[in-house]
Structure formats: C-alpha cells, structure tokens
Short mmCIF file of C-alpha atoms in Angstrom, two decimals:
data_model
loop_
_atom_site.label_atom_id
_atom_site.label_comp_id
_atom_site.label_asym_id
_atom_site.label_seq_id
_atom_site.Cartn_x
_atom_site.Cartn_y
_atom_site.Cartn_z
CA MET A 1 -105.08 -17.64 -84.83
CA ALA A 2 -102.40 -17.59 -82.12
CA GLU A 3 -98.97 -16.36 -83.14
CA ARG A 4 -96.53 -19.18 -83.73
CA VAL A 5 -93.82 -19.54 -81.12
CA ASP A 6 -90.49 -21.35 -81.13
CA ARG A 7 -89.20 -24.08 -78.80
CA ALA A 8 -88.19 -21.48 -76.20
CA GLY A 9 -91.52 -19.66 -76.33
CA GLU A 10 -90.31 -16.73 -78.44
CA THR A 11 -92.40 -15.21 -81.21
CA VAL A 12 -91.78 -13.84 -84.69
CA ASP A 13 -91.68 -10.36 -83.21
CA ASP A 14 -88.90 -11.50 -80.87
CA VAL A 15 -86.95 -12.86 -83.83
CA ARG A 16 -87.41 -9.62 -85.75
CA ARG A 17 -86.13 -7.72 -82.73
CA PHE A 18 -83.02 -9.94 -82.60
CA PHE A 19 -82.27 -9.08 -86.22
CA ALA A 20 -82.80 -5.36 -85.62
CA GLU A 21 -80.44 -5.48 -82.63
CA PHE A 22 -77.76 -7.23 -84.69
CA ALA A 23 -78.01 -4.58 -87.43
CA ARG A 24 -77.75 -1.86 -84.79
CA ASP A 25 -74.78 -3.46 -83.01
CA TYR A 26 -72.74 -4.21 -86.15
CA PRO A 27 -73.19 -1.20 -88.45
CA ASP A 28 -69.68 -1.65 -89.86
CA LEU A 29 -70.60 -4.93 -91.56
CA PRO A 30 -71.82 -3.76 -94.98
CA LEU A 31 -73.46 -7.06 -95.98
CA TYR A 32 -74.62 -8.58 -92.70
CA ALA A 33 -75.92 -5.32 -91.21
CA HIS A 34 -77.95 -4.74 -94.36
CA LEU A 35 -79.36 -8.28 -94.43
CA THR A 36 -80.30 -8.36 -90.76
CA SER A 37 -81.97 -4.96 -91.03
CA ALA A 38 -84.05 -6.28 -93.94
CA MET A 39 -84.88 -9.47 -92.08
CA SER A 40 -86.13 -7.46 -89.11
CA ALA A 41 -88.83 -6.02 -91.39
CA ASP A 42 -89.77 -9.32 -93.06
CA ALA A 43 -92.09 -11.29 -90.78
CA ASP A 44 -92.52 -14.11 -93.28
CA LEU A 45 -88.82 -14.93 -93.52
CA ALA A 46 -88.20 -14.22 -89.84
CA ARG A 47 -90.66 -17.03 -89.10
CA MET A 48 -88.06 -19.48 -90.46
CA LEU A 49 -85.94 -18.94 -87.38
CA LEU A 50 -88.59 -20.36 -85.04
CA VAL A 51 -87.29 -23.85 -85.85
CA ALA A 52 -83.87 -23.08 -84.29
CA ARG A 53 -82.76 -24.89 -81.16
CA PRO A 54 -83.32 -23.03 -77.89
CA GLY A 55 -80.48 -20.70 -77.01
CA GLN A 56 -79.18 -20.24 -80.54
CA ALA A 57 -78.33 -16.67 -81.54
CA ARG A 58 -80.71 -16.50 -84.44
CA PRO A 59 -79.18 -13.75 -86.58
CA VAL A 60 -75.76 -15.43 -86.71
CA LEU A 61 -77.37 -18.84 -87.26
CA PHE A 62 -79.42 -17.55 -90.18
CA LEU A 63 -76.38 -15.82 -91.68
CA ALA A 64 -74.28 -18.97 -91.31
CA ALA A 65 -76.99 -21.09 -92.94
CA LEU A 66 -77.19 -18.63 -95.83
CA HIS A 67 -73.40 -18.50 -96.16
CA ASP A 68 -73.27 -22.31 -96.15
CA LEU A 69 -75.84 -22.38 -98.95
CA VAL A 70 -73.76 -19.92 -100.96
CA LEU A 71 -70.62 -22.02 -100.48
CA ARG A 72 -72.46 -25.15 -101.63
CA ARG A 73 -74.34 -23.44 -104.47
CA PRO A 74 -72.18 -20.65 -105.91
CA ASP A 75 -74.72 -20.13 -108.70
CA VAL A 76 -77.49 -18.75 -106.44
CA PRO A 77 -78.27 -15.02 -106.82
CA ALA A 78 -76.95 -14.24 -103.30
CA ALA A 79 -73.47 -15.67 -103.99
CA PRO A 80 -71.92 -12.67 -105.79
CA TRP A 81 -72.84 -10.42 -102.87
CA PHE A 82 -70.91 -12.61 -100.44
CA ALA A 83 -67.91 -12.56 -102.76
CA ARG A 84 -68.07 -8.78 -103.04
CA ALA A 85 -68.33 -8.39 -99.27
CA ALA A 86 -65.28 -10.63 -98.72
CA ALA A 87 -63.34 -8.56 -101.26
CA GLY A 88 -64.36 -5.28 -99.60
CA GLU A 89 -66.25 -4.21 -102.71
CA LEU A 90 -69.71 -3.71 -101.23
CA GLY A 91 -70.39 0.02 -101.31
CA ASP A 92 -73.13 1.97 -99.53
CA GLY A 93 -75.15 2.34 -102.71
CA ASN A 94 -75.58 -1.40 -103.28
CA ASP A 95 -78.71 -3.31 -102.27
CA PRO A 96 -78.15 -7.06 -101.98
CA TRP A 97 -81.55 -7.77 -100.42
CA PRO A 98 -83.59 -8.52 -103.60
CA ASP A 99 -81.12 -11.21 -104.71
CA VAL A 100 -80.67 -12.55 -101.18
CA ARG A 101 -84.42 -12.69 -100.54
CA ALA A 102 -84.99 -14.50 -103.84
CA THR A 103 -82.32 -17.03 -102.82
CA VAL A 104 -83.89 -17.57 -99.39
CA VAL A 105 -87.38 -18.04 -100.82
CA ALA A 106 -86.15 -20.50 -103.46
CA HIS A 107 -84.22 -22.58 -100.91
CA ARG A 108 -86.39 -22.04 -97.85
CA ALA A 109 -86.87 -25.71 -96.92
CA GLU A 110 -83.14 -26.38 -97.25
CA LEU A 111 -82.27 -23.39 -95.08
CA GLU A 112 -84.83 -24.35 -92.44
CA ARG A 113 -83.28 -27.82 -92.16
CA THR A 114 -79.91 -26.23 -91.54
CA ILE A 115 -81.31 -23.78 -89.01
CA ALA A 116 -83.11 -26.56 -87.14
CA THR A 117 -80.10 -28.87 -86.87
CA ARG A 118 -76.97 -26.71 -86.70
CA THR A 119 -75.25 -24.61 -84.06
CA THR A 120 -72.75 -21.86 -84.75
CA GLN A 121 -69.03 -22.02 -83.98
CA THR A 122 -66.46 -19.24 -84.31
CA ASN A 123 -63.09 -20.55 -85.50
CA GLU A 124 -61.27 -17.21 -85.65
CA VAL A 125 -57.66 -18.08 -86.42
CA ASN A 126 -56.47 -14.58 -85.50
CA ARG A 127 -56.95 -15.61 -81.87
CA ALA A 128 -53.48 -17.12 -82.36
CA VAL A 129 -52.23 -13.63 -81.46
CA TYR A 130 -53.25 -13.93 -77.84
CA VAL A 131 -52.47 -17.67 -77.74
CA ALA A 132 -48.88 -16.86 -78.74
CA THR A 133 -48.83 -14.12 -76.11
CA LEU A 134 -50.02 -16.53 -73.42
CA LEU A 135 -47.42 -19.15 -74.37
CA HIS A 136 -44.67 -16.53 -74.33
CA LEU A 137 -45.66 -15.32 -70.85
CA ALA A 138 -46.64 -18.57 -69.12
CA CYS A 139 -43.57 -20.53 -70.31
CA ARG A 140 -40.95 -17.90 -69.61
CA ASP A 141 -39.82 -19.63 -66.38
CA VAL A 142 -39.22 -23.05 -67.99
CA GLY A 143 -37.31 -22.01 -71.08
CA ASP A 144 -37.64 -24.14 -74.19
CA LEU A 145 -39.12 -27.28 -72.67
CA PRO A 146 -41.14 -29.03 -75.42
CA VAL A 147 -44.84 -28.41 -74.91
CA GLY A 148 -47.73 -30.83 -75.06
CA LEU A 149 -50.47 -28.38 -76.06
CA VAL A 150 -54.11 -29.18 -75.24
CA GLU A 151 -57.04 -26.98 -76.22
CA LEU A 152 -60.38 -27.45 -74.47
CA GLY A 153 -63.31 -26.57 -76.70
CA ALA A 154 -61.10 -26.90 -79.76
CA SER A 155 -63.63 -27.51 -82.56
CA ALA A 156 -61.24 -28.30 -85.45
CA GLY A 157 -58.15 -27.43 -83.39
CA LEU A 158 -56.94 -24.59 -85.59
CA LEU A 159 -55.42 -22.65 -82.67
CA LEU A 160 -53.24 -25.66 -81.90
CA GLY A 161 -51.19 -24.73 -84.96
CA VAL A 162 -50.10 -21.40 -83.45
CA ASP A 163 -46.39 -22.21 -83.89
CA ARG A 164 -46.95 -22.93 -87.59
CA TYR A 165 -48.42 -19.49 -88.27
CA ARG A 166 -46.73 -16.13 -88.78
CA VAL A 167 -48.00 -14.20 -85.76
CA GLY A 168 -47.38 -10.52 -85.16
CA LEU A 169 -48.02 -8.46 -82.04
CA GLY A 170 -47.31 -4.83 -82.67
CA ASP A 171 -43.83 -4.65 -84.19
CA VAL A 172 -42.66 -8.14 -83.18
CA VAL A 173 -43.33 -11.40 -85.01
CA THR A 174 -42.89 -15.10 -84.43
CA GLY A 175 -43.37 -18.23 -86.50
CA PRO A 176 -42.22 -19.34 -89.95
CA ALA A 177 -41.63 -16.42 -92.30
CA ASP A 178 -43.06 -18.40 -95.20
CA SER A 179 -46.27 -19.49 -93.44
CA PRO A 180 -49.38 -18.75 -95.52
CA VAL A 181 -51.30 -18.06 -92.27
CA ARG A 182 -50.85 -14.45 -91.19
CA CYS A 183 -52.20 -13.22 -87.87
CA HIS A 184 -51.68 -9.81 -86.35
CA GLY A 185 -52.80 -7.80 -83.36
CA GLU A 186 -52.09 -4.33 -82.05
CA ASP A 187 -49.89 -4.17 -78.94
CA ARG A 188 -51.64 -1.78 -76.56
CA SER A 189 -49.43 -2.64 -73.60
CA ARG A 190 -47.81 0.20 -71.70
CA ASP A 191 -44.49 -1.66 -71.91
CA ARG A 192 -44.46 -2.90 -75.48
CA PHE A 193 -43.29 -6.42 -76.33
CA ARG A 194 -39.73 -6.64 -77.61
CA SER A 195 -40.01 -10.30 -78.57
CA LEU A 196 -42.61 -13.03 -78.84
CA GLN A 197 -41.22 -16.49 -78.25
CA ILE A 198 -43.20 -19.71 -78.53
CA PRO A 199 -41.64 -22.87 -77.07
CA PRO A 200 -41.39 -25.93 -79.34
CA VAL A 201 -44.76 -27.68 -79.60
CA ALA A 202 -44.21 -31.44 -79.45
CA SER A 203 -47.86 -32.54 -79.54
CA ARG A 204 -51.30 -31.06 -80.15
CA VAL A 205 -54.54 -32.42 -78.70
CA GLY A 206 -57.99 -30.84 -78.93
CA VAL A 207 -61.08 -31.72 -76.89
CA ASP A 208 -64.61 -30.93 -78.00
CA LEU A 209 -68.10 -32.35 -77.63
CA HIS A 210 -68.32 -32.27 -81.42
CA PRO A 211 -64.78 -32.13 -82.82
CA VAL A 212 -64.37 -31.39 -86.50
CA SER A 213 -61.95 -33.48 -88.51
CA LEU A 214 -60.10 -31.47 -91.15
CA ASP A 215 -60.76 -34.36 -93.54
CA ASP A 216 -64.54 -33.81 -93.22
CA ASP A 217 -65.20 -31.33 -96.03
CA GLU A 218 -68.84 -30.75 -95.08
CA ALA A 219 -68.02 -30.00 -91.44
CA VAL A 220 -65.12 -27.71 -92.39
CA ARG A 221 -67.40 -25.86 -94.81
CA TRP A 222 -69.86 -25.21 -91.98
CA LEU A 223 -67.06 -23.73 -89.86
CA GLN A 224 -66.19 -21.45 -92.76
CA ALA A 225 -69.86 -20.52 -93.15
CA CYS A 226 -69.94 -19.34 -89.53
CA LEU A 227 -67.31 -16.69 -90.32
CA TRP A 228 -68.46 -13.23 -91.38
CA PRO A 229 -67.27 -12.37 -94.90
CA ASP A 230 -67.48 -8.66 -94.08
CA VAL A 231 -64.39 -8.90 -91.83
CA PRO A 232 -61.29 -8.61 -94.06
CA GLY A 233 -58.92 -11.56 -94.02
CA ARG A 234 -61.00 -13.95 -91.91
CA LEU A 235 -61.99 -16.36 -94.67
CA GLU A 236 -58.53 -16.39 -96.26
CA ARG A 237 -56.86 -16.97 -92.89
CA PHE A 238 -59.24 -19.82 -92.07
CA ARG A 239 -58.68 -21.58 -95.39
CA ALA A 240 -54.91 -21.20 -95.09
CA ALA A 241 -54.91 -22.64 -91.55
CA VAL A 242 -56.97 -25.64 -92.66
CA ASP A 243 -54.48 -26.31 -95.47
CA VAL A 244 -51.48 -26.01 -93.11
CA LEU A 245 -52.92 -28.30 -90.43
CA ARG A 246 -54.14 -30.96 -92.83
CA ASP A 247 -50.44 -31.80 -93.13
CA GLY A 248 -50.00 -33.06 -89.57
CA PRO A 249 -53.43 -32.48 -87.98
CA PRO A 250 -53.93 -32.33 -84.21
CA GLN A 251 -55.30 -35.32 -82.33
CA LEU A 252 -58.96 -34.70 -81.48
CA VAL A 253 -60.73 -36.18 -78.47
CA GLU A 254 -64.52 -36.25 -78.43
CA GLY A 255 -66.06 -35.56 -75.06
CA ASP A 256 -66.93 -33.17 -72.27
CA ILE A 257 -63.92 -30.92 -71.67
CA VAL A 258 -63.84 -31.61 -67.93
CA ASP A 259 -64.24 -35.38 -68.14
CA ALA A 260 -61.93 -35.79 -71.13
CA LEU A 261 -59.07 -33.63 -69.82
CA PRO A 262 -57.12 -36.50 -68.17
CA THR A 263 -57.22 -38.51 -71.41
CA ALA A 264 -56.13 -35.50 -73.45
CA ALA A 265 -53.32 -34.65 -71.04
CA GLU A 266 -51.98 -38.20 -71.13
CA ALA A 267 -52.11 -38.20 -74.93
CA ALA A 268 -50.26 -34.89 -75.13
CA LEU A 269 -47.48 -35.95 -72.77
CA SER A 270 -47.03 -39.42 -74.25
CA ALA A 271 -46.69 -38.28 -77.84
CA GLY A 272 -43.02 -37.60 -78.43
CA PRO A 273 -40.75 -35.46 -76.26
CA ALA A 274 -43.37 -33.25 -74.59
CA ARG A 275 -42.25 -32.29 -71.07
CA HIS A 276 -44.47 -29.30 -70.24
CA LEU A 277 -48.25 -29.64 -70.37
CA VAL A 278 -50.00 -26.44 -71.46
CA VAL A 279 -53.81 -26.41 -71.45
CA LEU A 280 -55.63 -23.61 -73.27
CA THR A 281 -59.20 -22.45 -72.71
CA SER A 282 -60.45 -19.62 -74.89
CA TRP A 283 -64.08 -18.65 -74.35
CA ALA A 284 -64.80 -22.28 -73.44
CA LEU A 285 -65.57 -22.07 -69.71
CA THR A 286 -68.81 -20.19 -70.34
CA TYR A 287 -70.19 -23.55 -71.50
CA VAL A 288 -69.11 -25.32 -68.29
CA HIS A 289 -71.24 -25.02 -65.17
CA ARG A 290 -69.45 -23.04 -62.46
CA THR A 291 -69.65 -25.94 -60.04
CA ARG A 292 -67.53 -28.09 -62.38
CA ARG A 293 -64.77 -25.64 -63.30
CA ASP A 294 -62.66 -26.42 -60.24
CA GLN A 295 -62.43 -30.01 -61.49
CA LEU A 296 -60.20 -28.84 -64.33
CA ALA A 297 -57.66 -27.54 -61.82
CA GLY A 298 -57.96 -30.79 -59.87
CA HIS A 299 -57.11 -32.84 -62.95
CA LEU A 300 -54.11 -30.63 -63.71
CA ALA A 301 -52.83 -30.84 -60.14
CA GLN A 302 -52.82 -34.63 -60.48
CA VAL A 303 -50.77 -34.42 -63.68
CA ALA A 304 -48.34 -32.05 -61.96
CA ALA A 305 -47.94 -34.23 -58.85
CA ASP A 306 -44.89 -36.04 -60.29
CA GLY A 307 -43.11 -32.74 -60.96
CA THR A 308 -44.22 -32.25 -64.57
CA PRO A 309 -44.60 -28.52 -65.27
CA VAL A 310 -48.24 -27.74 -66.01
CA SER A 311 -49.74 -24.43 -67.17
CA TRP A 312 -53.42 -23.56 -67.67
CA VAL A 313 -53.51 -20.49 -69.90
CA SER A 314 -56.83 -18.80 -70.46
CA ALA A 315 -58.59 -16.08 -72.44
CA GLU A 316 -61.96 -16.00 -70.73
CA PRO A 317 -64.53 -13.51 -69.40
CA PRO A 318 -63.83 -11.92 -66.00
CA GLY A 319 -64.45 -14.33 -63.16
CA ALA A 320 -64.73 -17.40 -65.39
CA VAL A 321 -61.51 -19.13 -64.29
CA PRO A 322 -61.61 -20.27 -60.65
CA GLY A 323 -58.63 -19.16 -58.61
CA VAL A 324 -57.74 -16.26 -60.91
CA PRO A 325 -58.15 -12.85 -59.24
CA GLN A 326 -60.39 -10.39 -61.00
CA ARG A 327 -58.84 -7.17 -62.22
CA ASP A 328 -60.65 -4.17 -63.67
CA SER A 329 -59.44 -3.39 -67.17
CA GLY A 330 -60.60 0.21 -66.94
CA HIS A 331 -62.52 -0.26 -70.17
CA PRO A 332 -66.18 -1.34 -69.79
CA GLU A 333 -66.27 -2.92 -73.24
CA VAL A 334 -63.30 -5.23 -72.55
CA ASN A 335 -64.43 -8.69 -71.48
CA THR A 336 -61.55 -11.08 -72.25
CA VAL A 337 -58.96 -11.65 -69.52
CA LEU A 338 -55.55 -13.20 -70.19
CA ALA A 339 -54.33 -15.27 -67.24
CA ALA A 340 -52.52 -18.43 -66.16
CA ARG A 341 -52.58 -20.96 -63.35
CA ARG A 342 -49.31 -22.89 -63.13
CA TRP A 343 -47.93 -25.89 -61.27
CA ARG A 344 -44.17 -26.21 -60.79
CA ASP A 345 -42.28 -28.94 -58.89
CA GLY A 346 -45.56 -30.56 -57.90
CA VAL A 347 -47.23 -27.51 -56.35
CA GLU A 348 -49.31 -24.64 -57.69
CA VAL A 349 -47.63 -21.24 -57.79
CA ALA A 350 -49.44 -17.92 -57.55
CA PRO A 351 -51.84 -17.31 -60.45
CA GLU A 352 -51.03 -14.52 -62.88
CA VAL A 353 -53.38 -12.10 -64.60
CA TYR A 354 -51.51 -10.75 -67.60
CA GLY A 355 -54.03 -8.29 -69.00
CA HIS A 356 -56.84 -8.14 -71.50
CA CYS A 357 -57.42 -8.59 -75.20
CA HIS A 358 -59.91 -8.32 -78.01
CA PRO A 359 -61.81 -11.64 -78.21
CA HIS A 360 -60.60 -12.19 -81.78
CA GLY A 361 -57.00 -11.07 -81.21
CA ALA A 362 -57.29 -7.64 -82.84
CA TRP A 363 -55.33 -6.17 -79.92
CA VAL A 364 -53.60 -7.23 -76.71
CA GLU A 365 -52.98 -5.09 -73.62
CA VAL A 366 -50.68 -6.73 -71.07
CA ASP A 367 -49.91 -5.21 -67.68
CA PRO A 368 -46.32 -4.90 -66.40
CA LEU A 369 -45.18 -8.38 -65.42
CA PRO A 370 -44.98 -9.39 -61.75
CA GLY A 371 -41.67 -8.34 -60.25
CA GLY A 372 -40.91 -6.22 -63.29
CA GLY A 373 -40.26 -9.23 -65.53
CA ASP A 374 -38.62 -8.47 -68.85
CA ARG A 375 -40.86 -8.71 -71.89
CA ALA A 376 -37.90 -9.91 -73.91
CA VAL A 377 -37.46 -13.01 -71.74
#
C-alpha cells in the first residue's frame, strides 16, 4: 500500500524529520525538545500531522494543539508535565512521554480536528521591548505629540498596550511602576540607552486577517496554547497583558493589512487627540507579497500629505521593508532589523536603520544614532 501523504505531498517520514529537527534546534526546551524527539520516532502519531494545512510548521502546530487540550482539560495525564515545565521544575531525569502519549492516543480525534483547522500565532508580549525602543527613537524629533498607534498583523493587539506595561531595556525602564506586565531585554548597544521614553498613546488600532477579540475566551486560549511553556515568564506575561488590555481594549480591524491600512489610519487619527500616526509592523511583511509592500508606503504618504507626522516603525527580516537600506549586523544568526520610514511636513525624510534585535525582545542592539543623536533625547 502506498504511503499516505499530506495536502502538500509530504509523507510520514517527512513529518518525523520535522520533529527531529525541532528537537535538535531547541535542546534547551526540556518539555518540547523531549516530546518532539519522541514524536520523531513514533510513526503512528506522526501520521496525525498529515491533516495539517499546507505550509504549517507541524511540530509547533502539534505542540499548540496539545497545549490547548491541556488548558481545556487539566485532568488529562499530560497536564501536570506542562505545569512543571512552566514552573521550571522539569529535570533531566523526568520522562513525560508515557503520560503525553497516553493523552494523545485517548484524544486523537479531537487533536486531529485542531491540527486540521488551526494555524499557529506567536503573541510574545516581550516584543514590547523593541516596540518601546522604536517609539523612543522614531518619535524623538516630534516630542510628546499624542500618537495614534496602528499595528499591522496585530492578532489580539497585545503590543498596542506597550505604554501600559513596565518595560526595561538594560538598566532603564519605562511605563507604570505598578503594571503587572513586566518585559525586559538586554541592551547590547555600544552606546547604552540612558532613558526610554514613549510618547502618549491616544488611540490603538490593530489590523489582522483574523483578529482576536480579548472577550473571545476560546480564541485567547488558543493564543496562549501557541506559547511554549518551557520559556520562563511567557505564559504569565501573556495572561497579565490580556487582563490589562481587557480594560480598554484596542480597536481591531479585520482585513488584509495593505488594503485595510487607510481605514485603520483614519480610525487612529480620529479617535481623540492623536496627532502623530505611528504604524508598526513586526514580522508581518513576510506574509505580504513583495510586489504589494510599496503600497503601504503609498498609503502612509497620502496620510502625511496634509502635514500630519507619520512614522512606519518596523522589526522585520533584512530586506523586507521597501526603501530601508540593508545593513549587515555582523552576526549571521541575527535576522530582525529595527528601522523607520518617516514623513514630516508632507514629505518623506531619509529612512533610518537603528540596529537589530532578538525576535522576541530578549536583547536590542542599536547603532549610534545618525548625526550622533543623544540616546537620552
């Protein structure tokens, strides 16, 4: 009998290889590295992943489906292992696989439905570290003008609450001291930051093909399930951000991020005293065809034509943002570039490449500012 293949023509052996590669690439994840290594040797369970949509990263989709099951059914045998991983209590001598495999076998049909219908999303709130950095740098020439903040590819819009979180970069911090959301990144810049100042955020608008309302418990649970419990603080930070933003949630616009940008920009500038439009893209342009990316700049130029200050701040792979010069980081593993395109007094000024960062905000490395600009500004 011919080997079963998935919708993209891949076989069970391909799926097993994907799991083995994940275990090899993430050895520091005590739970997920162990589970993916075991899955790579289990052809029967690996076959479940053949129902996934084409293009889905199967290991992370399987892990998210399993995590979602654990969150919905905390009595399953796998659940205590997830709790121990989140608490950092999973030692090298522990073997979660028998309990996890028993859970998967018992709930196989349920897991396959999730795998067949879901896609993964990474709502890492610690990205607020580089969002705060971008706001500090891109807005330094316009002072404290109230910002209408728009995020393209926002999912639930958690990064739009950056000013409501306590954010630290190296030794400097910004945001409310009593905020339950704590984000921190290492400052690897040659000239270290002496302050981190976020302008007042007057409005928050997120655009996504499938936006997630914070009132939709099932959708929010799936976002939580997509986070890796092995990474300390991620789950707690996510839950705290959801709680903070439920009290004054961002406005969410459903649609293609290019087509919906004019609507989102108008909403951001018409809601209250916003006078400076700031548009954020963070690992969103990889989902937009290269031939359409210039349209984003065209939309923003139209908004700026009446003199409204407009800034497009980005944390994207090298070469993703049209009009932004490429700059070698000197580190082959670094693939997130911090940059801005800005319009002032109706015309676009020279783009700025600020530096590089870890894609989840674990560290930021900013180059000396153009003209020797002061980091404290």
